[in-house]
CSV table of C-alpha atoms in Angstrom, one decimal:
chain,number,residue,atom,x,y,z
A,394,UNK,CA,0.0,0.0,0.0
A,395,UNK,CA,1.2,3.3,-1.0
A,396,UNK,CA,1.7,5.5,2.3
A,397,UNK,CA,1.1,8.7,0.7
A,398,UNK,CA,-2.4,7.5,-0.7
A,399,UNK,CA,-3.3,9.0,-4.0
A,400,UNK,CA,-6.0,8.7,-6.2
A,401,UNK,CA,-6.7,4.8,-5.8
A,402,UNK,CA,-9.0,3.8,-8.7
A,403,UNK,CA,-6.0,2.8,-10.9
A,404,UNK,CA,-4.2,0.6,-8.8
A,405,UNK,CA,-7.6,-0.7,-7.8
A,406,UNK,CA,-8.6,-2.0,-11.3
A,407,UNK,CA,-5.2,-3.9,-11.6
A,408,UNK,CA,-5.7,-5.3,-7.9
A,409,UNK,CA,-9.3,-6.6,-9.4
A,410,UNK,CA,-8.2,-7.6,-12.5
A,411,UNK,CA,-6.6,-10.2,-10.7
A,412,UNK,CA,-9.2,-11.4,-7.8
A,413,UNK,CA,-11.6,-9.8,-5.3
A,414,UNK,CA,-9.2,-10.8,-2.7
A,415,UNK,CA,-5.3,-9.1,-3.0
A,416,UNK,CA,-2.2,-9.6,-0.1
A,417,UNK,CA,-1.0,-6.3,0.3
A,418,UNK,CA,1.8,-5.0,2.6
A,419,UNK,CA,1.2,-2.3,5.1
A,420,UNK,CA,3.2,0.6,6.2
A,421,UNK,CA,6.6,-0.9,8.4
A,422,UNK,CA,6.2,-4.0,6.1
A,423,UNK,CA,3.1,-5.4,7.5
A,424,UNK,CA,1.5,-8.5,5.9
A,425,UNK,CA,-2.0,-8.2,5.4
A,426,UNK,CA,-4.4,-8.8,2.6
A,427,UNK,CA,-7.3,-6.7,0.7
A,428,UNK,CA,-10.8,-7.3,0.0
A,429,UNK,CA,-11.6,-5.5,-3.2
A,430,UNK,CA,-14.6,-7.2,-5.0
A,431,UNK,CA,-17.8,-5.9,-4.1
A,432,UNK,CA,-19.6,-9.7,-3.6
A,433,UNK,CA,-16.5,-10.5,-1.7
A,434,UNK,CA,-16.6,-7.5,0.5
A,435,UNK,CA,-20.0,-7.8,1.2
A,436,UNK,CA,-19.9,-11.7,2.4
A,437,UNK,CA,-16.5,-11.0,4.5
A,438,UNK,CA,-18.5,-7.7,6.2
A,439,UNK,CA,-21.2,-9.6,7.7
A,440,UNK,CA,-19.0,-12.6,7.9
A,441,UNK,CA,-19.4,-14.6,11.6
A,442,UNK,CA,-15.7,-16.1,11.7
A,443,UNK,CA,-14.4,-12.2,10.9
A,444,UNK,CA,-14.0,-10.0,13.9
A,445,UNK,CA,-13.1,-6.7,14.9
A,446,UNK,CA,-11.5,-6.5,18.0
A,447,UNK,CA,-7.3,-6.4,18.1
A,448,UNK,CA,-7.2,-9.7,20.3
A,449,UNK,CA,-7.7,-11.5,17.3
A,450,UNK,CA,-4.6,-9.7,15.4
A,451,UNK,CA,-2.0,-12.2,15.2
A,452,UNK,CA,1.1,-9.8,14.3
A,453,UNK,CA,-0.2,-7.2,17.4
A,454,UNK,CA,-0.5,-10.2,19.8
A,455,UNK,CA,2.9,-11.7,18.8
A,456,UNK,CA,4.7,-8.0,19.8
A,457,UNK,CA,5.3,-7.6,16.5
A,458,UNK,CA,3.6,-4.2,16.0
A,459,UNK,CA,5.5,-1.0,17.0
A,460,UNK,CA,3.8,1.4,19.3
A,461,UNK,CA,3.9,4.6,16.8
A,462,UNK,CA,2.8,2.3,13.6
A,463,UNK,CA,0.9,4.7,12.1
A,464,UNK,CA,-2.1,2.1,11.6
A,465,UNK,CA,-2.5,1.1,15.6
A,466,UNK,CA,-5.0,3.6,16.4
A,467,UNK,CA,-7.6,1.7,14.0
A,468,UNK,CA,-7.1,-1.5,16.0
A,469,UNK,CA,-6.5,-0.5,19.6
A,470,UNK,CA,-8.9,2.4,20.5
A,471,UNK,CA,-11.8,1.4,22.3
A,472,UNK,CA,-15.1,2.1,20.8
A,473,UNK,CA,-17.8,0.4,18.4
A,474,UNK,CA,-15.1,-0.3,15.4
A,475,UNK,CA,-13.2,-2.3,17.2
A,476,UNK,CA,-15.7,-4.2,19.1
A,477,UNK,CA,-17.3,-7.7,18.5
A,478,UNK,CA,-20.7,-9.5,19.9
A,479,UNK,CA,-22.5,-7.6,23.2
A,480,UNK,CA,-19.6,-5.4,23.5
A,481,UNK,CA,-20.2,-4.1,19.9
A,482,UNK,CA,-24.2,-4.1,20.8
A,483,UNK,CA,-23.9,-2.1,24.0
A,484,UNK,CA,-21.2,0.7,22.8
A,485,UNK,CA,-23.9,0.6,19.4
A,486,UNK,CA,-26.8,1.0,21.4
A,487,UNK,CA,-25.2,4.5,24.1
A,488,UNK,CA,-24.5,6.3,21.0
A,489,UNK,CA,-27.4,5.1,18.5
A,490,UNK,CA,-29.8,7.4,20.3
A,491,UNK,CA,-28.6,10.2,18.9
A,492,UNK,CA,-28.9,9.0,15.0
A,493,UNK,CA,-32.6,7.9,15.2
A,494,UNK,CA,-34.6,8.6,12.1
A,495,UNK,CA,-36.6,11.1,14.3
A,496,UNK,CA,-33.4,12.9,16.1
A,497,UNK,CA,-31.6,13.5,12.4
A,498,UNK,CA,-34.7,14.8,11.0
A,499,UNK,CA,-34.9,17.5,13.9
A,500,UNK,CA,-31.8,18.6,12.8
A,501,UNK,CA,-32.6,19.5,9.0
A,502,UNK,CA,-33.4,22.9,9.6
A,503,UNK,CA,-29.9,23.4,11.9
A,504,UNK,CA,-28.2,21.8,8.7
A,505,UNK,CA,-29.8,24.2,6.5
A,506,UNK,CA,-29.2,27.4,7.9
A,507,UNK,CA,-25.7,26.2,8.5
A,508,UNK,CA,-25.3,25.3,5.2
A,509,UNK,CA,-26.5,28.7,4.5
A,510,UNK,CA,-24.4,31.0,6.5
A,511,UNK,CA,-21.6,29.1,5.3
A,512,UNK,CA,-23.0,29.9,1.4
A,513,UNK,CA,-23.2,33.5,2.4
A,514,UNK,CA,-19.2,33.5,3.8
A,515,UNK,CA,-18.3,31.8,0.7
A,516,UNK,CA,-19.8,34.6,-1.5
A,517,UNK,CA,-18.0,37.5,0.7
A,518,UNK,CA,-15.2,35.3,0.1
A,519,UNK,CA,-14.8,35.4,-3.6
A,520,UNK,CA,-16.0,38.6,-4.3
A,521,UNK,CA,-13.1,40.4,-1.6
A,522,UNK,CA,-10.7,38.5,-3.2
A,523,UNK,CA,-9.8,36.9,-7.1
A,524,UNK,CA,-12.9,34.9,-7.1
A,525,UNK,CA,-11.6,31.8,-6.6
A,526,UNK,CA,-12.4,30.1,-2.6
A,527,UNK,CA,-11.5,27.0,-1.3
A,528,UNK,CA,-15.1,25.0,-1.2
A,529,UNK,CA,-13.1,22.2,1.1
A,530,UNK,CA,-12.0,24.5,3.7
A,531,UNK,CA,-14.8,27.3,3.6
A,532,UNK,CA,-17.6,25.1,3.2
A,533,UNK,CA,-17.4,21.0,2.8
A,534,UNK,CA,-15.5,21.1,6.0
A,535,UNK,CA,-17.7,22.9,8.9
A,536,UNK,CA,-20.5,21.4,7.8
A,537,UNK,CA,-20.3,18.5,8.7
A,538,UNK,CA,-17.9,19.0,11.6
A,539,UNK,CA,-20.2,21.8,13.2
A,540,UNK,CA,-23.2,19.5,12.9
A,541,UNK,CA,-21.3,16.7,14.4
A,542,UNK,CA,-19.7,18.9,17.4
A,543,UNK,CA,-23.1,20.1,17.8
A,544,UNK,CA,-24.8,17.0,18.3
A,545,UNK,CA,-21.8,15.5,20.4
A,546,UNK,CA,-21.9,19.0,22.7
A,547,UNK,CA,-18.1,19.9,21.9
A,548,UNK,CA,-17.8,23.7,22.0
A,549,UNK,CA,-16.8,25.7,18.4
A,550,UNK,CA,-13.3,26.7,20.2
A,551,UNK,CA,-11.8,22.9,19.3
A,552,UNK,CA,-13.1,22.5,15.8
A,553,UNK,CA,-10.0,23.4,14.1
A,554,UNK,CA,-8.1,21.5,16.5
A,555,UNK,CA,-9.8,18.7,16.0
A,556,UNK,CA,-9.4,18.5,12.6
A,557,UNK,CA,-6.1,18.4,12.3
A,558,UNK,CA,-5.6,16.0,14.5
A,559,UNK,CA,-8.4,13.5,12.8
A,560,UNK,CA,-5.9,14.3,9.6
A,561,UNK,CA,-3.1,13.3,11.5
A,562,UNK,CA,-4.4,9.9,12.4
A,563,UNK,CA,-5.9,8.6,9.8
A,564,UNK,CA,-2.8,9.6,7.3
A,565,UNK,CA,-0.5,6.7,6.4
A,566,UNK,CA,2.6,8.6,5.6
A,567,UNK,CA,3.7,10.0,8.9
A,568,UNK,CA,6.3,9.3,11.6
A,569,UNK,CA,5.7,7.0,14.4
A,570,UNK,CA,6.4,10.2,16.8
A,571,UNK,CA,4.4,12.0,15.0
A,572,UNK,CA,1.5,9.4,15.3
A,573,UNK,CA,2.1,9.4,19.0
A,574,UNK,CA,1.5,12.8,19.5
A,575,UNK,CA,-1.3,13.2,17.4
A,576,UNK,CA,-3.1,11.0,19.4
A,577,UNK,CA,-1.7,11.8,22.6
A,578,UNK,CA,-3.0,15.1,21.9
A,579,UNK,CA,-6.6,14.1,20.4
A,580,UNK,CA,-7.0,11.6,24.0
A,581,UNK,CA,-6.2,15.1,26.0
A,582,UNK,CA,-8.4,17.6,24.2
A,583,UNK,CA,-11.4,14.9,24.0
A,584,UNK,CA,-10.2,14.2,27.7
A,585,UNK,CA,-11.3,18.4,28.6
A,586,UNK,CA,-14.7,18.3,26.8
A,587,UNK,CA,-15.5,15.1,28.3
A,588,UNK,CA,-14.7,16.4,31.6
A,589,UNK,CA,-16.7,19.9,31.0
A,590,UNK,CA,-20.1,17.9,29.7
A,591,UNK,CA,-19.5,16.2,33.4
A,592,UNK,CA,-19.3,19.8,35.4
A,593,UNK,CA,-22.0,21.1,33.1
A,594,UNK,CA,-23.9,18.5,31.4
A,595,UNK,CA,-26.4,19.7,28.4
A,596,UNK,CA,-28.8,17.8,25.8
A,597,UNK,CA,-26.2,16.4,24.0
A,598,UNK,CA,-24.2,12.7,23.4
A,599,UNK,CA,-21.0,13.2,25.0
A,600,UNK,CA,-23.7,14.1,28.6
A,601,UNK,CA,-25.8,11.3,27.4
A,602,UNK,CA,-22.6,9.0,27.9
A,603,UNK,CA,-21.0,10.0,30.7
A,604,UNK,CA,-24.5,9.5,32.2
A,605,UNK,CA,-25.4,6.4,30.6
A,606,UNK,CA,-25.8,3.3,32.5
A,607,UNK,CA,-27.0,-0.5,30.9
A,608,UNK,CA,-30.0,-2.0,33.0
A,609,UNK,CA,-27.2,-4.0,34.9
A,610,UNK,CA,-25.8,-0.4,35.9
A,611,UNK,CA,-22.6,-1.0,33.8
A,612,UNK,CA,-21.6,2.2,32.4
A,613,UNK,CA,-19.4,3.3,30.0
A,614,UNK,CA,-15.7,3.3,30.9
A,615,UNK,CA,-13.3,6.1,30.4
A,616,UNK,CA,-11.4,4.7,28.0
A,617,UNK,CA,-14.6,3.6,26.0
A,618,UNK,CA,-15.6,6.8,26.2
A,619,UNK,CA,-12.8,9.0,24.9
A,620,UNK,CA,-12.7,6.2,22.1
A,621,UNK,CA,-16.3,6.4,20.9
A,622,UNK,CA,-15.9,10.2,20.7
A,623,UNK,CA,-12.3,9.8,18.7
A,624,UNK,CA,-14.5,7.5,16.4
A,625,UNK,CA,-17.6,9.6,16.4
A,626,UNK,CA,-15.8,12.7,15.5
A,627,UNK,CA,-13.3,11.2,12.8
A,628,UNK,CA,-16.2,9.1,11.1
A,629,UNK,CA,-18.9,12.0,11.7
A,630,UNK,CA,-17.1,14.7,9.6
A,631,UNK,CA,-14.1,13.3,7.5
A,632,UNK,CA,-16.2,11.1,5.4
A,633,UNK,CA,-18.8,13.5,4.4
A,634,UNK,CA,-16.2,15.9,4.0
A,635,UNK,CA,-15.1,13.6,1.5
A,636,UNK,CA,-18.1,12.8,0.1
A,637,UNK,CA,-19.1,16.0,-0.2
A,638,UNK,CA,-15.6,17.3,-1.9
A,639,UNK,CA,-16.0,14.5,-4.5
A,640,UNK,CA,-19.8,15.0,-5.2
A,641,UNK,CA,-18.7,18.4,-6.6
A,642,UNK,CA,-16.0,17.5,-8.2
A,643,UNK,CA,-17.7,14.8,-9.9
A,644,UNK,CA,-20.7,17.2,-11.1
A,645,UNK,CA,-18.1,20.0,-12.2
A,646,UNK,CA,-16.5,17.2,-14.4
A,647,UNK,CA,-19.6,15.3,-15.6
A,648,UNK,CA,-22.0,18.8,-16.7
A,649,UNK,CA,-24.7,16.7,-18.5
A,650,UNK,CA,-25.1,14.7,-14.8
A,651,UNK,CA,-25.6,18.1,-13.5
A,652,UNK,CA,-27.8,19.1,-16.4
A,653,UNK,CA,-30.5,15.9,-15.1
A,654,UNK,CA,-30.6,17.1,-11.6
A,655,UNK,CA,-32.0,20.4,-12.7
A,656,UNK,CA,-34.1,19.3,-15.0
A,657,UNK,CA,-35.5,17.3,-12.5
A,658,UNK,CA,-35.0,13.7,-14.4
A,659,UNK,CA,-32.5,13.2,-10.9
A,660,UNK,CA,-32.3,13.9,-7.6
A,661,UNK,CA,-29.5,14.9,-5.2
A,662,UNK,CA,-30.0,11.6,-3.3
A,663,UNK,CA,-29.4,10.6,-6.7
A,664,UNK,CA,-25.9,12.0,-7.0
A,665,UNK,CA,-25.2,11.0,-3.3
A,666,UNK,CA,-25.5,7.7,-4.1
A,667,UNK,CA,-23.3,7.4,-7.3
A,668,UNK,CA,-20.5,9.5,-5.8
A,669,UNK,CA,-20.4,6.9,-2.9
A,670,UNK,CA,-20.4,3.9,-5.2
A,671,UNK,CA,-18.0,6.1,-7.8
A,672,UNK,CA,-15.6,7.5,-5.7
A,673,UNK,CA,-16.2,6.5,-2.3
A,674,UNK,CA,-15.0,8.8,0.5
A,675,UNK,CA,-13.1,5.8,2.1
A,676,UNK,CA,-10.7,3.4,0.1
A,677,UNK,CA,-9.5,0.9,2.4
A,678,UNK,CA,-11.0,0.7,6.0
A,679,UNK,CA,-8.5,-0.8,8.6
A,680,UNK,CA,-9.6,-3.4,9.9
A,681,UNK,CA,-11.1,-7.0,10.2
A,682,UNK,CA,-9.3,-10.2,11.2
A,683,UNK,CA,-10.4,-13.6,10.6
A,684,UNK,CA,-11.0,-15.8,13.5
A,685,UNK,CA,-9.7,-19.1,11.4
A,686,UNK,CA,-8.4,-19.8,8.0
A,687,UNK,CA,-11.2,-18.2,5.7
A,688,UNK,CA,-11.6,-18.8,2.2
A,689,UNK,CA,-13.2,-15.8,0.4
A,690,UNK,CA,-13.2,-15.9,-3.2
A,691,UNK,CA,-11.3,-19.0,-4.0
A,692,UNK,CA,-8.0,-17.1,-1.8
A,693,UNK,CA,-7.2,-18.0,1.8
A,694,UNK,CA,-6.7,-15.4,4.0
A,695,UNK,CA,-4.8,-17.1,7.2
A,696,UNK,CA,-6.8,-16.3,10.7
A,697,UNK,CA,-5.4,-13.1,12.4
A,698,UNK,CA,-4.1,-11.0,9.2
A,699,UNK,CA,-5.1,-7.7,9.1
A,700,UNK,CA,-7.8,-7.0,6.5
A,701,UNK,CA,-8.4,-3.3,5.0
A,702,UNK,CA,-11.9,-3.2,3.2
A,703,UNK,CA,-11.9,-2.1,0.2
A,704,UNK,CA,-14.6,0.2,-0.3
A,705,UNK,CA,-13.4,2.5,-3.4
A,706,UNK,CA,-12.3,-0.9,-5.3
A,707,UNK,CA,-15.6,-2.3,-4.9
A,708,UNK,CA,-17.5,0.7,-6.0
A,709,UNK,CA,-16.3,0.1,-9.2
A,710,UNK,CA,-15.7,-3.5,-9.6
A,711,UNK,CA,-17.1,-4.5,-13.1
A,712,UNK,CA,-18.7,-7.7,-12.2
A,713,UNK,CA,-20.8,-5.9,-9.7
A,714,UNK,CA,-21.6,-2.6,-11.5
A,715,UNK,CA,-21.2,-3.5,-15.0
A,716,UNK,CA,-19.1,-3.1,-18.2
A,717,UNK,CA,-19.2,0.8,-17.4
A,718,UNK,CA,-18.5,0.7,-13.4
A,719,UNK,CA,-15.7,3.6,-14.3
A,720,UNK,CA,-18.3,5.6,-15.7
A,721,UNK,CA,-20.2,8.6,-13.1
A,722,UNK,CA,-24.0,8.2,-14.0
A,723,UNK,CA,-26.4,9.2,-11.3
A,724,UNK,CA,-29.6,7.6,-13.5
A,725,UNK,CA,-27.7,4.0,-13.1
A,726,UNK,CA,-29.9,1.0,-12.2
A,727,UNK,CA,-29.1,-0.3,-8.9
A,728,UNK,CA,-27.2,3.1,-8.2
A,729,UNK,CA,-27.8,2.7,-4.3
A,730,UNK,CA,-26.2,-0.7,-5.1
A,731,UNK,CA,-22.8,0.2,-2.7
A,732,UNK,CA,-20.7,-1.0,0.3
A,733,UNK,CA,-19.8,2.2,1.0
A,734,UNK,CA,-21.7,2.6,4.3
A,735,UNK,CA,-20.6,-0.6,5.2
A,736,UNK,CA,-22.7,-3.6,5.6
A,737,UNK,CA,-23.8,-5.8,8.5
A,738,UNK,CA,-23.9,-5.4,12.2
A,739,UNK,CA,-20.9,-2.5,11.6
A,740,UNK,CA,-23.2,-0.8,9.1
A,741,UNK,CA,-22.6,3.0,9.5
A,742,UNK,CA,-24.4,4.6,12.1
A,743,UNK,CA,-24.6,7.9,11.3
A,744,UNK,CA,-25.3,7.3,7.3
A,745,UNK,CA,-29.0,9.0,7.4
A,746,UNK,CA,-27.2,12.2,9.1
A,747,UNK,CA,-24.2,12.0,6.0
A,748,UNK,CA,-27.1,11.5,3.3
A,749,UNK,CA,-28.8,14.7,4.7
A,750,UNK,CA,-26.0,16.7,4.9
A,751,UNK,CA,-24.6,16.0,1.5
A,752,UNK,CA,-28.0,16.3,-0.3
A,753,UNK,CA,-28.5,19.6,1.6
A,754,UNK,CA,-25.2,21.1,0.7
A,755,UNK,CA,-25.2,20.0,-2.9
A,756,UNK,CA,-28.6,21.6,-3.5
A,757,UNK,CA,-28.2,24.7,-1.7
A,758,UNK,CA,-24.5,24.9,-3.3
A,759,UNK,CA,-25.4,24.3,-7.2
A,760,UNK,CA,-28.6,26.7,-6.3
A,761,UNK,CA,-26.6,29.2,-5.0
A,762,UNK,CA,-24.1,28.8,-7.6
A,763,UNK,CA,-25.1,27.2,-11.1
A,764,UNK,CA,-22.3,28.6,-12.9
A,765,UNK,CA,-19.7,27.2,-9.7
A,766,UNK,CA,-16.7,24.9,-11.7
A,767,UNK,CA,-13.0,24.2,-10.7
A,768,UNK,CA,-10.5,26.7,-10.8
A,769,UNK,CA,-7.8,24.2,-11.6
A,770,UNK,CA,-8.0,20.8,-13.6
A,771,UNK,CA,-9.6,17.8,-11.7
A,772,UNK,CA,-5.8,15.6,-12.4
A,773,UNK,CA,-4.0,18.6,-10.5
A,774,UNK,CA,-5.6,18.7,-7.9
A,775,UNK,CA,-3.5,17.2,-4.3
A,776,UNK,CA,-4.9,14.2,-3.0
A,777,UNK,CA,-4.9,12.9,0.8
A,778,UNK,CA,-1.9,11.7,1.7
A,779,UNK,CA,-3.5,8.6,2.9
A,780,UNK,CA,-4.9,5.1,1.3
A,781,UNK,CA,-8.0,5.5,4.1
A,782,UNK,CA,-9.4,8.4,3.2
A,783,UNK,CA,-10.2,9.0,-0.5
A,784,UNK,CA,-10.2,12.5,-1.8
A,785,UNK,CA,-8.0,16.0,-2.4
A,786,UNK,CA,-7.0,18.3,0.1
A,787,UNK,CA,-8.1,21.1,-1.8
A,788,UNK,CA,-10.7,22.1,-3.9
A,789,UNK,CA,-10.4,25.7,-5.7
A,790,UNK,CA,-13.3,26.6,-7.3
A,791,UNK,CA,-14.9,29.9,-9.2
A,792,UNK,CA,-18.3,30.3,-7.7
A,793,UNK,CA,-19.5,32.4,-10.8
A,794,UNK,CA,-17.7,30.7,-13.4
């Protein structure tokens, strides 16, 4: 795997070319293997003999794994990802309150005046200065993290912060120091909003899980805790960040997809749901062990490698989505067909709340905007310097053309 990530979709098609199933080596020359084919991915997702939690890594147990690899934090924090059976079910059920059907829908009309105000400093934006903004920074950005903040009760002063530091650990080209303090740092500043929700507690999810207790009275530990919030914030605004970022991109390089969205033969769900399959905000998910020699595909993969998912391969694997998988088209049949959210008892949690806020910020964006389009070619744009997250770090555009 390459460290400094880059667009994926190339190496991907050569991976599938050759089987759903690919060994790959990790950062510090870590064995591991892919799972790239979309019927593949989907039977090893909801497989029972594949678990989640790091007892079953085989190269972590063995001491094998150094303490700053930059990949640890994806198998040693403590939170829903990296939990298995009624541990997975409990830590599910604390934070699954706050993403009901009903509790997302009362916050459409936060989401769209955010999404609003943000539209508004975009437009002061390019019109102070040579028209062109930043639509990741300015606007694909603190949407999604504000909402999520918001909803978790962490206070506007450690958005920024926070940010960073999500960057930090889930890149795959930095230092093990570096790695360290990134996540020393993230445990300490998570570590002062937990402990001001406990002082002052407020209708929000971090209070709800400080307070929480199970009907035996178990509640949820400290390190659990800080864990689920570390998840809860990476997973609650990087990926729609992404997704976001590569929805536009995708419509200011495919105009006549555009074109059927305002002429009304497409929706905006519509486009969500091709951009996930298309280019999905995640490329490989770290990870899933097998509990015992599993045989996926026709390929063993030997019980306690580490296994990324391969969510950006399977978008576009041609035995799945057809001779034309490459191809962004928003009227495709079976266009919700994706892994992208996941699948089985790890499904995302928070996927009505991404759906929302993508489909709110691409209508309100393209309305705001019609004539919006890059200000520099798609190819050039720089890309994340990691193969988890899948997207640029940038996105110039011209909001008027």
């Amino acid at each position: 795997m390459d460290p400094s990530g880059g667009c994926p979709h190339a190496a991907n098609a050569r991976l599938l070319s050759q089987g759903a199933v690919a060994p790959v080596v990790l950062p510090g020359e870590v064995e591991g293997m892919a799972v790239l084919g979309h019927d593949a991915l989907r039977e090893f997702l909801a497989h029972p003999d594949v678990a989640k939690d790091a007892q079953h890594f085989a190269a972590l147990q063995a001491g094998e794994i150094a303490e700053g690899w930059p990949l640890r934090t994806f198998a040693t924090v403590q939170g829903m990802t990296t939990a298995d059976g009624a541990d997975h079910r409990r830590l599910r059920s604390l934070v699954s309150k706050a993403f009901t059907p009903r509790r997302v829908e009362e916050l459409r009309p936060r989401i769209e005046a955010l999404t609003a105000s943000l539209l508004d400093g975009l437009d002061s934006a390019s019109t102070a200065g040579d028209g062109v903004v930043d639509l990741r920074t300015h606007f694909a950005l603190p949407l999604p993290m504000g909402v999520i903040c918001e909803l978790l009760g962490v206070d506007a002063a450690h958005h920024d912060r926070l940010h960073h530091l999500s960057n930090r650990i889930v890149a795959t080209d930095i230092g093990p120091a570096e790695a360290m303090a990134a996540n020393r740092e993230m445990v300490e500043v998570l570590g002062a909003v937990a402990a001001a929700r406990a002082e002052e507690p407020g209708d929000d999810l971090v209070s709800a899980l400080i307070a929480a207790r199970e009907a035996d009275g178990d509640r949820l530990g400290p390190h659990e805790l800080i864990g689920t919030l570390m998840l809860t914030i990476i997973a609650g605004h990087e990926t729609t960040l992404n997704l976001i970022t590569n929805a536009v991109r995708a419509l200011c390089t495919h105009r006549d997809q555009l074109d059927l969205v305002r002429s009304g033969e497409a929706s905006w769900a519509d486009v969500v749901e091709e951009t996930l399959r298309w280019d999905s905000p995640v490329s490989f998910f770290p990870f899933r062990y097998p509990t015992r020699d599993l045989t996926l595909d026709g390929t063993v993969i030997p019980k306690g490698t580490p296994v990324l998912a391969g969510y950006s391969a399977a978008g576009r694997d041609r035995k799945a989505h057809g001779p034309e998988a490459d191809r962004f088209d928003i009227t495709r049949d079976g266009g919700a067909r994706h892994l992208s959210l996941g699948h089985g008892a790890h499904y995302c949690l928070g996927a009505p709340l991404a759906r929302m806020e993508s489909t709110a910020a691409l209508s309100q964006l393209f309305a705001r905007f019609p004539d919006l389009d890059l200000a520099v070619p798609d190819a050039e744009l720089p890309r994340h310097a990691s193969f988890v997250g899948n997207s640029v770090q940038a996105l110039p555009v011209r909001l008027h053309g």
